[in-house]
GROMACS .gro file of C-alpha atoms in nm:
model
  448
    1UNK     CA    1  -0.004  -0.007   0.005
    2UNK     CA    2   0.140   0.384  -0.105
    3UNK     CA    3   0.223   0.637   0.186
    4UNK     CA    4   0.021   0.981   0.139
    5UNK     CA    5   0.335   1.204   0.020
    6UNK     CA    6   0.283   1.587  -0.005
    7UNK     CA    7   0.426   1.726  -0.232
    8UNK     CA    8   0.782   1.887  -0.244
    9UNK     CA    9   0.714   2.249  -0.025
   10UNK     CA   10   0.777   2.438  -0.342
   11UNK     CA   11   0.471   2.248  -0.570
   12UNK     CA   12   0.239   2.295  -0.238
   13UNK     CA   13   0.362   2.736  -0.213
   14UNK     CA   14   0.385   2.755  -0.605
   15UNK     CA   15   0.008   2.575  -0.544
   16UNK     CA   16  -0.084   2.816  -0.301
   17UNK     CA   17   0.070   3.108  -0.495
   18UNK     CA   18  -0.172   2.972  -0.796
   19UNK     CA   19  -0.492   2.942  -0.602
   20UNK     CA   20  -0.492   3.319  -0.463
   21UNK     CA   21  -0.465   3.448  -0.825
   22UNK     CA   22  -0.761   3.159  -0.958
   23UNK     CA   23  -0.897   3.338  -0.653
   24UNK     CA   24  -0.891   3.705  -0.734
   25UNK     CA   25  -1.080   3.636  -1.051
   26UNK     CA   26  -1.317   3.428  -0.819
   27UNK     CA   27  -1.401   3.712  -0.500
   28UNK     CA   28  -1.480   4.028  -0.585
   29UNK     CA   29  -1.261   4.318  -0.538
   30UNK     CA   30  -1.295   4.495  -0.217
   31UNK     CA   31  -1.110   4.657   0.076
   32UNK     CA   32  -1.231   4.855   0.397
   33UNK     CA   33  -1.112   5.167   0.504
   34UNK     CA   34  -0.830   5.247   0.641
   35UNK     CA   35  -0.711   5.499   0.922
   36UNK     CA   36  -0.359   5.582   1.166
   37UNK     CA   37  -0.418   5.466   1.528
   38UNK     CA   38  -0.210   5.718   1.735
   39UNK     CA   39  -0.193   5.432   2.000
   40UNK     CA   40  -0.111   5.151   1.822
   41UNK     CA   41   0.132   5.332   1.573
   42UNK     CA   42  -0.018   5.125   1.308
   43UNK     CA   43  -0.261   5.151   0.991
   44UNK     CA   44  -0.577   4.947   1.080
   45UNK     CA   45  -0.894   4.927   0.920
   46UNK     CA   46  -1.232   5.109   1.000
   47UNK     CA   47  -1.493   4.862   1.164
   48UNK     CA   48  -1.821   4.890   0.867
   49UNK     CA   49  -1.618   5.032   0.598
   50UNK     CA   50  -1.545   4.717   0.351
   51UNK     CA   51  -1.711   4.901  -0.010
   52UNK     CA   52  -1.649   4.704  -0.342
   53UNK     CA   53  -1.395   4.792  -0.562
   54UNK     CA   54  -1.302   4.757  -0.918
   55UNK     CA   55  -1.166   4.441  -0.981
   56UNK     CA   56  -0.836   4.334  -1.055
   57UNK     CA   57  -0.710   3.960  -1.113
   58UNK     CA   58  -0.395   3.840  -1.097
   59UNK     CA   59  -0.308   3.729  -1.484
   60UNK     CA   60   0.005   3.497  -1.500
   61UNK     CA   61   0.224   3.710  -1.598
   62UNK     CA   62   0.123   3.888  -1.291
   63UNK     CA   63   0.189   3.630  -1.105
   64UNK     CA   64   0.490   3.523  -1.216
   65UNK     CA   65   0.631   3.839  -1.089
   66UNK     CA   66   0.451   3.873  -0.745
   67UNK     CA   67   0.765   3.601  -0.717
   68UNK     CA   68   1.026   3.843  -0.695
   69UNK     CA   69   0.763   4.117  -0.613
   70UNK     CA   70   0.730   3.869  -0.223
   71UNK     CA   71   1.089   3.807  -0.230
   72UNK     CA   72   1.194   4.122  -0.235
   73UNK     CA   73   0.944   4.208   0.131
   74UNK     CA   74   1.131   3.882   0.238
   75UNK     CA   75   1.529   4.043   0.242
   76UNK     CA   76   1.569   4.099   0.559
   77UNK     CA   77   1.488   3.748   0.645
   78UNK     CA   78   1.633   3.592   0.334
   79UNK     CA   79   1.936   3.748   0.334
   80UNK     CA   80   1.921   3.705   0.705
   81UNK     CA   81   1.963   3.329   0.648
   82UNK     CA   82   2.202   3.364   0.353
   83UNK     CA   83   2.444   3.517   0.596
   84UNK     CA   84   2.403   3.337   0.909
   85UNK     CA   85   2.410   3.002   0.698
   86UNK     CA   86   2.755   3.103   0.610
   87UNK     CA   87   2.916   3.185   0.924
   88UNK     CA   88   2.807   2.825   1.139
   89UNK     CA   89   2.898   2.679   0.874
   90UNK     CA   90   3.240   2.828   0.878
   91UNK     CA   91   3.197   2.804   1.316
   92UNK     CA   92   3.088   2.397   1.215
   93UNK     CA   93   3.391   2.316   0.983
   94UNK     CA   94   3.654   2.470   1.245
   95UNK     CA   95   3.528   2.191   1.475
   96UNK     CA   96   3.386   2.332   1.754
   97UNK     CA   97   3.041   2.252   1.759
   98UNK     CA   98   3.065   1.893   1.737
   99UNK     CA   99   3.416   1.941   2.055
  100UNK     CA  100   3.107   2.148   2.222
  101UNK     CA  101   2.837   1.859   2.211
  102UNK     CA  102   3.089   1.567   2.231
  103UNK     CA  103   3.140   1.765   2.563
  104UNK     CA  104   2.848   1.770   2.624
  105UNK     CA  105   2.745   1.432   2.522
  106UNK     CA  106   2.987   1.341   2.797
  107UNK     CA  107   2.850   1.509   3.052
  108UNK     CA  108   2.478   1.336   2.950
  109UNK     CA  109   2.555   0.979   2.944
  110UNK     CA  110   2.214   0.827   3.019
  111UNK     CA  111   2.025   1.169   3.028
  112UNK     CA  112   2.118   1.318   2.721
  113UNK     CA  113   1.673   1.393   2.689
  114UNK     CA  114   1.700   1.627   2.931
  115UNK     CA  115   1.883   1.857   2.629
  116UNK     CA  116   1.500   1.888   2.471
  117UNK     CA  117   1.315   2.059   2.724
  118UNK     CA  118   1.576   2.282   2.786
  119UNK     CA  119   1.658   2.375   2.420
  120UNK     CA  120   1.276   2.402   2.399
  121UNK     CA  121   1.280   2.640   2.749
  122UNK     CA  122   1.460   2.822   2.578
  123UNK     CA  123   1.292   2.853   2.233
  124UNK     CA  124   0.992   2.903   2.408
  125UNK     CA  125   1.112   3.195   2.643
  126UNK     CA  126   1.164   3.396   2.294
  127UNK     CA  127   0.917   3.327   2.132
  128UNK     CA  128   0.709   3.440   2.388
  129UNK     CA  129   0.933   3.738   2.479
  130UNK     CA  130   0.933   3.849   2.062
  131UNK     CA  131   0.796   3.627   1.892
  132UNK     CA  132   1.101   3.430   1.710
  133UNK     CA  133   1.042   3.292   1.409
  134UNK     CA  134   1.209   3.328   1.138
  135UNK     CA  135   1.539   3.386   1.273
  136UNK     CA  136   1.555   2.957   1.447
  137UNK     CA  137   1.577   2.936   1.052
  138UNK     CA  138   2.004   3.092   1.068
  139UNK     CA  139   2.050   2.826   1.378
  140UNK     CA  140   1.983   2.516   1.168
  141UNK     CA  141   2.309   2.438   1.145
  142UNK     CA  142   2.389   2.425   1.460
  143UNK     CA  143   2.060   2.273   1.658
  144UNK     CA  144   2.125   1.994   1.389
  145UNK     CA  145   2.463   1.913   1.486
  146UNK     CA  146   2.326   1.892   1.869
  147UNK     CA  147   2.057   1.678   1.810
  148UNK     CA  148   2.249   1.428   1.573
  149UNK     CA  149   2.529   1.392   1.855
  150UNK     CA  150   2.315   1.277   2.057
  151UNK     CA  151   2.115   1.089   1.858
  152UNK     CA  152   1.786   1.257   1.825
  153UNK     CA  153   1.619   1.264   1.418
  154UNK     CA  154   1.631   1.580   1.254
  155UNK     CA  155   1.243   1.646   1.305
  156UNK     CA  156   1.377   1.680   1.714
  157UNK     CA  157   1.582   2.008   1.599
  158UNK     CA  158   1.239   2.194   1.398
  159UNK     CA  159   1.022   2.053   1.778
  160UNK     CA  160   1.240   2.222   2.015
  161UNK     CA  161   1.281   2.577   1.861
  162UNK     CA  162   1.090   2.681   1.623
  163UNK     CA  163   0.812   2.426   1.797
  164UNK     CA  164   0.841   2.515   2.076
  165UNK     CA  165   0.869   2.917   1.993
  166UNK     CA  166   0.526   2.917   1.866
  167UNK     CA  167   0.320   2.769   2.093
  168UNK     CA  168   0.568   2.994   2.304
  169UNK     CA  169   0.414   3.290   2.165
  170UNK     CA  170   0.079   3.162   2.082
  171UNK     CA  171   0.029   3.133   2.497
  172UNK     CA  172   0.275   3.447   2.586
  173UNK     CA  173   0.099   3.678   2.827
  174UNK     CA  174   0.398   3.963   2.626
  175UNK     CA  175   0.436   3.849   2.328
  176UNK     CA  176   0.492   4.254   2.183
  177UNK     CA  177   0.365   4.142   1.875
  178UNK     CA  178   0.055   3.956   1.886
  179UNK     CA  179  -0.059   4.001   2.237
  180UNK     CA  180   0.098   4.360   2.269
  181UNK     CA  181  -0.044   4.449   1.886
  182UNK     CA  182  -0.436   4.352   1.941
  183UNK     CA  183  -0.460   4.467   2.341
  184UNK     CA  184  -0.358   4.795   2.198
  185UNK     CA  185  -0.622   4.767   1.888
  186UNK     CA  186  -0.911   4.649   2.179
  187UNK     CA  187  -0.813   4.950   2.404
  188UNK     CA  188  -0.684   4.697   2.658
  189UNK     CA  189  -0.421   4.805   2.881
  190UNK     CA  190  -0.107   4.667   2.818
  191UNK     CA  191  -0.012   4.294   3.005
  192UNK     CA  192  -0.367   4.285   3.092
  193UNK     CA  193  -0.484   3.924   3.169
  194UNK     CA  194  -0.111   3.822   3.172
  195UNK     CA  195  -0.119   3.623   3.488
  196UNK     CA  196  -0.390   3.482   3.340
  197UNK     CA  197  -0.246   3.389   3.024
  198UNK     CA  198   0.070   3.242   3.195
  199UNK     CA  199  -0.130   2.993   3.377
  200UNK     CA  200  -0.245   2.794   3.046
  201UNK     CA  201   0.082   2.875   2.844
  202UNK     CA  202   0.312   2.587   3.141
  203UNK     CA  203   0.012   2.276   3.018
  204UNK     CA  204   0.013   2.401   2.653
  205UNK     CA  205   0.424   2.414   2.740
  206UNK     CA  206   0.461   2.035   2.871
  207UNK     CA  207   0.237   1.901   2.582
  208UNK     CA  208   0.505   1.998   2.315
  209UNK     CA  209   0.830   1.903   2.521
  210UNK     CA  210   0.615   1.556   2.640
  211UNK     CA  211   0.568   1.513   2.300
  212UNK     CA  212   0.897   1.619   2.119
  213UNK     CA  213   1.089   1.378   2.411
  214UNK     CA  214   0.853   1.079   2.368
  215UNK     CA  215   0.944   1.107   1.974
  216UNK     CA  216   1.279   1.159   2.033
  217UNK     CA  217   1.349   0.864   2.232
  218UNK     CA  218   1.148   0.633   2.004
  219UNK     CA  219   1.343   0.741   1.755
  220UNK     CA  220   1.678   0.765   1.873
  221UNK     CA  221   1.994   0.604   1.731
  222UNK     CA  222   2.296   0.569   2.066
  223UNK     CA  223   2.548   0.788   2.002
  224UNK     CA  224   2.900   0.558   2.083
  225UNK     CA  225   3.226   0.846   2.085
  226UNK     CA  226   3.514   0.652   2.015
  227UNK     CA  227   3.859   0.664   2.169
  228UNK     CA  228   4.001   0.822   1.917
  229UNK     CA  229   3.718   1.090   1.819
  230UNK     CA  230   3.807   1.219   2.249
  231UNK     CA  231   4.188   1.202   2.106
  232UNK     CA  232   4.151   1.468   1.800
  233UNK     CA  233   3.902   1.654   2.021
  234UNK     CA  234   4.106   1.694   2.331
  235UNK     CA  235   4.434   1.762   2.076
  236UNK     CA  236   4.212   2.095   1.959
  237UNK     CA  237   4.049   2.166   2.297
  238UNK     CA  238   4.176   2.489   2.315
  239UNK     CA  239   4.152   2.668   2.003
  240UNK     CA  240   3.778   2.479   2.016
  241UNK     CA  241   3.719   2.667   2.361
  242UNK     CA  242   3.811   2.992   2.141
  243UNK     CA  243   3.532   2.956   1.935
  244UNK     CA  244   3.283   2.834   2.145
  245UNK     CA  245   3.356   3.110   2.342
  246UNK     CA  246   3.302   3.406   2.064
  247UNK     CA  247   2.939   3.191   1.974
  248UNK     CA  248   2.814   3.220   2.299
  249UNK     CA  249   2.941   3.579   2.370
  250UNK     CA  250   2.758   3.605   1.978
  251UNK     CA  251   2.477   3.486   2.137
  252UNK     CA  252   2.408   3.706   2.458
  253UNK     CA  253   2.474   4.000   2.252
  254UNK     CA  254   2.226   3.866   1.991
  255UNK     CA  255   1.990   3.787   2.310
  256UNK     CA  256   2.025   4.189   2.385
  257UNK     CA  257   1.988   4.356   2.013
  258UNK     CA  258   1.642   4.163   2.008
  259UNK     CA  259   1.544   4.187   2.345
  260UNK     CA  260   1.640   4.528   2.467
  261UNK     CA  261   1.741   4.749   2.169
  262UNK     CA  262   1.476   4.608   1.856
  263UNK     CA  263   1.707   4.500   1.570
  264UNK     CA  264   1.556   4.402   1.244
  265UNK     CA  265   1.673   4.129   1.083
  266UNK     CA  266   1.996   4.377   0.893
  267UNK     CA  267   2.152   4.419   1.226
  268UNK     CA  268   2.130   3.993   1.307
  269UNK     CA  269   2.273   3.946   0.918
  270UNK     CA  270   2.581   4.173   1.044
  271UNK     CA  271   2.632   4.070   1.409
  272UNK     CA  272   2.627   3.620   1.179
  273UNK     CA  273   2.903   3.747   0.954
  274UNK     CA  274   3.060   3.893   1.182
  275UNK     CA  275   3.065   3.590   1.406
  276UNK     CA  276   3.158   3.341   1.065
  277UNK     CA  277   3.476   3.599   0.987
  278UNK     CA  278   3.616   3.561   1.323
  279UNK     CA  279   3.528   3.245   1.380
  280UNK     CA  280   3.692   3.110   1.082
  281UNK     CA  281   4.004   3.342   1.168
  282UNK     CA  282   4.024   3.244   1.584
  283UNK     CA  283   3.950   2.858   1.447
  284UNK     CA  284   4.240   2.855   1.196
  285UNK     CA  285   4.052   2.820   0.862
  286UNK     CA  286   4.241   3.121   0.726
  287UNK     CA  287   4.067   3.387   0.525
  288UNK     CA  288   4.043   3.109   0.190
  289UNK     CA  289   3.900   2.864   0.476
  290UNK     CA  290   3.660   3.114   0.584
  291UNK     CA  291   3.578   3.226   0.276
  292UNK     CA  292   3.488   2.871   0.105
  293UNK     CA  293   3.280   2.792   0.480
  294UNK     CA  294   3.095   3.080   0.352
  295UNK     CA  295   2.997   2.918  -0.046
  296UNK     CA  296   2.900   2.599   0.188
  297UNK     CA  297   2.664   2.776   0.423
  298UNK     CA  298   2.512   2.987   0.094
  299UNK     CA  299   2.436   2.727  -0.040
  300UNK     CA  300   2.299   2.489   0.169
  301UNK     CA  301   2.058   2.735   0.241
  302UNK     CA  302   1.951   2.829  -0.040
  303UNK     CA  303   1.646   2.654  -0.089
  304UNK     CA  304   1.480   2.758   0.207
  305UNK     CA  305   1.553   3.153   0.195
  306UNK     CA  306   1.374   3.156  -0.118
  307UNK     CA  307   1.125   2.997   0.039
  308UNK     CA  308   1.036   3.248   0.278
  309UNK     CA  309   1.023   3.456  -0.020
  310UNK     CA  310   0.799   3.171  -0.143
  311UNK     CA  311   0.576   3.222   0.144
  312UNK     CA  312   0.518   3.577   0.153
  313UNK     CA  313   0.409   3.623  -0.324
  314UNK     CA  314   0.092   3.443  -0.134
  315UNK     CA  315   0.018   3.770  -0.008
  316UNK     CA  316   0.198   3.981  -0.258
  317UNK     CA  317  -0.086   3.803  -0.454
  318UNK     CA  318  -0.394   3.761  -0.277
  319UNK     CA  319  -0.327   4.203  -0.173
  320UNK     CA  320  -0.269   4.295  -0.556
  321UNK     CA  321  -0.622   4.138  -0.653
  322UNK     CA  322  -0.794   4.339  -0.392
  323UNK     CA  323  -0.964   4.003  -0.207
  324UNK     CA  324  -0.775   4.035   0.151
  325UNK     CA  325  -1.028   4.249   0.238
  326UNK     CA  326  -1.327   4.075   0.093
  327UNK     CA  327  -1.192   3.706   0.299
  328UNK     CA  328  -1.119   3.873   0.615
  329UNK     CA  329  -1.507   4.090   0.581
  330UNK     CA  330  -1.708   3.700   0.518
  331UNK     CA  331  -1.477   3.535   0.723
  332UNK     CA  332  -1.609   3.774   1.007
  333UNK     CA  333  -1.936   3.919   0.958
  334UNK     CA  334  -2.147   3.563   1.022
  335UNK     CA  335  -1.992   3.584   1.393
  336UNK     CA  336  -2.234   3.867   1.486
  337UNK     CA  337  -2.566   3.622   1.460
  338UNK     CA  338  -2.393   3.379   1.704
  339UNK     CA  339  -2.412   3.316   2.098
  340UNK     CA  340  -2.181   3.459   2.296
  341UNK     CA  341  -2.002   3.153   2.325
  342UNK     CA  342  -2.026   2.981   2.042
  343UNK     CA  343  -1.887   3.323   1.867
  344UNK     CA  344  -1.572   3.346   2.091
  345UNK     CA  345  -1.522   3.006   1.954
  346UNK     CA  346  -1.581   3.080   1.600
  347UNK     CA  347  -1.287   3.380   1.658
  348UNK     CA  348  -1.064   3.125   1.718
  349UNK     CA  349  -1.212   2.922   1.392
  350UNK     CA  350  -1.175   3.228   1.163
  351UNK     CA  351  -0.819   3.322   1.321
  352UNK     CA  352  -0.686   3.024   1.196
  353UNK     CA  353  -0.828   2.995   0.888
  354UNK     CA  354  -0.731   3.361   0.773
  355UNK     CA  355  -0.351   3.327   0.909
  356UNK     CA  356  -0.371   3.073   0.605
  357UNK     CA  357  -0.370   3.363   0.359
  358UNK     CA  358  -0.222   3.628   0.629
  359UNK     CA  359   0.091   3.463   0.778
  360UNK     CA  360   0.242   3.748   0.938
  361UNK     CA  361   0.042   3.710   1.302
  362UNK     CA  362   0.100   4.189   1.368
  363UNK     CA  363  -0.072   4.232   1.022
  364UNK     CA  364  -0.321   3.935   1.063
  365UNK     CA  365  -0.424   4.172   1.457
  366UNK     CA  366  -0.400   4.533   1.285
  367UNK     CA  367  -0.620   4.321   1.020
  368UNK     CA  368  -0.907   4.200   1.225
  369UNK     CA  369  -0.859   4.350   1.599
  370UNK     CA  370  -1.044   4.716   1.429
  371UNK     CA  371  -1.351   4.472   1.299
  372UNK     CA  372  -1.396   4.176   1.601
  373UNK     CA  373  -1.351   4.453   1.873
  374UNK     CA  374  -1.696   4.629   1.812
  375UNK     CA  375  -1.902   4.307   1.722
  376UNK     CA  376  -1.744   4.179   2.042
  377UNK     CA  377  -1.870   4.436   2.234
  378UNK     CA  378  -2.196   4.474   2.027
  379UNK     CA  379  -2.221   4.060   2.162
  380UNK     CA  380  -2.179   4.102   2.455
  381UNK     CA  381  -1.864   3.944   2.383
  382UNK     CA  382  -1.555   4.123   2.669
  383UNK     CA  383  -1.274   4.235   2.435
  384UNK     CA  384  -0.962   3.992   2.642
  385UNK     CA  385  -1.176   3.683   2.515
  386UNK     CA  386  -1.142   3.821   2.133
  387UNK     CA  387  -0.762   3.938   2.208
  388UNK     CA  388  -0.721   3.496   2.358
  389UNK     CA  389  -0.910   3.380   2.059
  390UNK     CA  390  -0.674   3.615   1.791
  391UNK     CA  391  -0.390   3.448   1.935
  392UNK     CA  392  -0.457   3.069   2.001
  393UNK     CA  393  -0.620   3.058   1.680
  394UNK     CA  394  -0.338   3.278   1.470
  395UNK     CA  395  -0.026   3.170   1.690
  396UNK     CA  396  -0.097   2.794   1.689
  397UNK     CA  397  -0.193   2.759   1.385
  398UNK     CA  398   0.201   2.801   1.261
  399UNK     CA  399   0.247   2.461   1.306
  400UNK     CA  400   0.080   2.305   1.095
  401UNK     CA  401  -0.019   2.533   0.771
  402UNK     CA  402   0.188   2.483   0.478
  403UNK     CA  403   0.180   2.901   0.449
  404UNK     CA  404   0.433   2.934   0.702
  405UNK     CA  405   0.711   2.991   0.540
  406UNK     CA  406   0.947   2.961   0.874
  407UNK     CA  407   0.801   2.652   0.940
  408UNK     CA  408   0.864   2.509   0.533
  409UNK     CA  409   1.251   2.685   0.554
  410UNK     CA  410   1.287   2.502   0.895
  411UNK     CA  411   1.123   2.150   0.788
  412UNK     CA  412   1.384   2.195   0.405
  413UNK     CA  413   1.651   2.289   0.611
  414UNK     CA  414   1.662   2.006   0.807
  415UNK     CA  415   1.570   1.734   0.548
  416UNK     CA  416   1.176   1.663   0.718
  417UNK     CA  417   0.964   1.602   0.507
  418UNK     CA  418   0.615   1.776   0.551
  419UNK     CA  419   0.416   1.516   0.588
  420UNK     CA  420   0.617   1.342   0.860
  421UNK     CA  421   0.629   1.710   0.993
  422UNK     CA  422   0.221   1.680   1.026
  423UNK     CA  423   0.163   1.292   1.141
  424UNK     CA  424   0.393   1.402   1.440
  425UNK     CA  425   0.245   1.776   1.530
  426UNK     CA  426  -0.150   1.779   1.430
  427UNK     CA  427  -0.185   1.527   1.744
  428UNK     CA  428  -0.022   1.786   1.973
  429UNK     CA  429  -0.194   2.043   1.746
  430UNK     CA  430  -0.531   1.905   1.830
  431UNK     CA  431  -0.470   1.925   2.277
  432UNK     CA  432  -0.300   2.253   2.206
  433UNK     CA  433  -0.629   2.401   2.058
  434UNK     CA  434  -0.865   2.189   2.344
  435UNK     CA  435  -0.660   2.406   2.537
  436UNK     CA  436  -0.715   2.727   2.400
  437UNK     CA  437  -1.090   2.620   2.384
  438UNK     CA  438  -1.121   2.563   2.770
  439UNK     CA  439  -0.905   2.885   2.857
  440UNK     CA  440  -1.158   3.059   2.633
  441UNK     CA  441  -1.498   2.923   2.785
  442UNK     CA  442  -1.312   2.995   3.121
  443UNK     CA  443  -1.188   3.323   3.046
  444UNK     CA  444  -1.607   3.389   2.978
  445UNK     CA  445  -1.721   3.173   3.277
  446UNK     CA  446  -1.502   3.422   3.485
  447UNK     CA  447  -1.581   3.721   3.328
  448UNK     CA  448  -1.187   3.778   3.187
   0.00000   0.00000   0.00000
């Protein structure tokens, strides 16, 4: 019996691009009026202002032209992936990563599984603090070396990093790019309801890490360090130690820049390029060896970087066809005719559906919050619950949607097929959705 296999990631994304172009011929073109919100400092839609506009169907040539436009829109992320991928390839070629992981392997004999929750908690924290997503793609070489040397499958690298970050962001009490923007637009005090969100973040993350550990243990292939490898590591220990120290300092500065200085992708890319150059020279590769390491890294990360641009193209096509607002209006309008509890869960479902064509969390918040806020007031639904529905619906969708460029790029970079990821993630996703539903129903019952 043949097992079902999803199409190649590139085929899948191109299919969504073609579908978006076809929909521009099928759905009526329409737009909401927009205004500048002084609190959120963003352009937001005006509730009740949806109106038809002249049709702008996206023809085959326009669709093809939108591909480089999508890549241009995602240029910051694309070049970060290239530069960081090159840098970590250089670090790997110095032998320092293997040396560090082998040391960790020796220190955790019989307890290697403890590395997974430690990595997962780190990425979940970054997801909760600053919505970490695309930046993780650049760390694939490090994650793969770590998981493979510990004997865990490549899927574990994705689950413990990107997966944990998505869960952390979805249930975060302070994520500025999801709950922060949504609360601003809903005119709620920032960080309000934080303790309530945190109470559900704990079981949600525990469920995800349990599933990740369970899968990793089932598919683990024990790895032992030979005496020859240990001797080789000892001979280069001094130089390897310096490179690892440099790596630690770079990661610390990276975290400081992102959280405290509000770095964009350009600053991140610059830091990783400097890391690669310094590591190559310090690790004994020389100028030519360092350059060659960067070239290998560029080549290995090219496909993952391109997937980000292809995923972005889907939204570019929908925008050009003037049907994004039509989709939002069509999904949101029926909610006003439902009972309060059903409407709240309906909002969660709508936010999930919308996240497929609108993969940006902050963009989805600015698009939907101004529409759902007056609707929530009208039906007697708490605005805080409305924000919860947005967080759980849009955030958790990141775990399974093929239009999530970060997820597809991570899977491509680690060699994990999408259907294998779904087989692992889908049951956990359903469990997380149930936790979200319980959170929403409880919030309504206790008057959050």
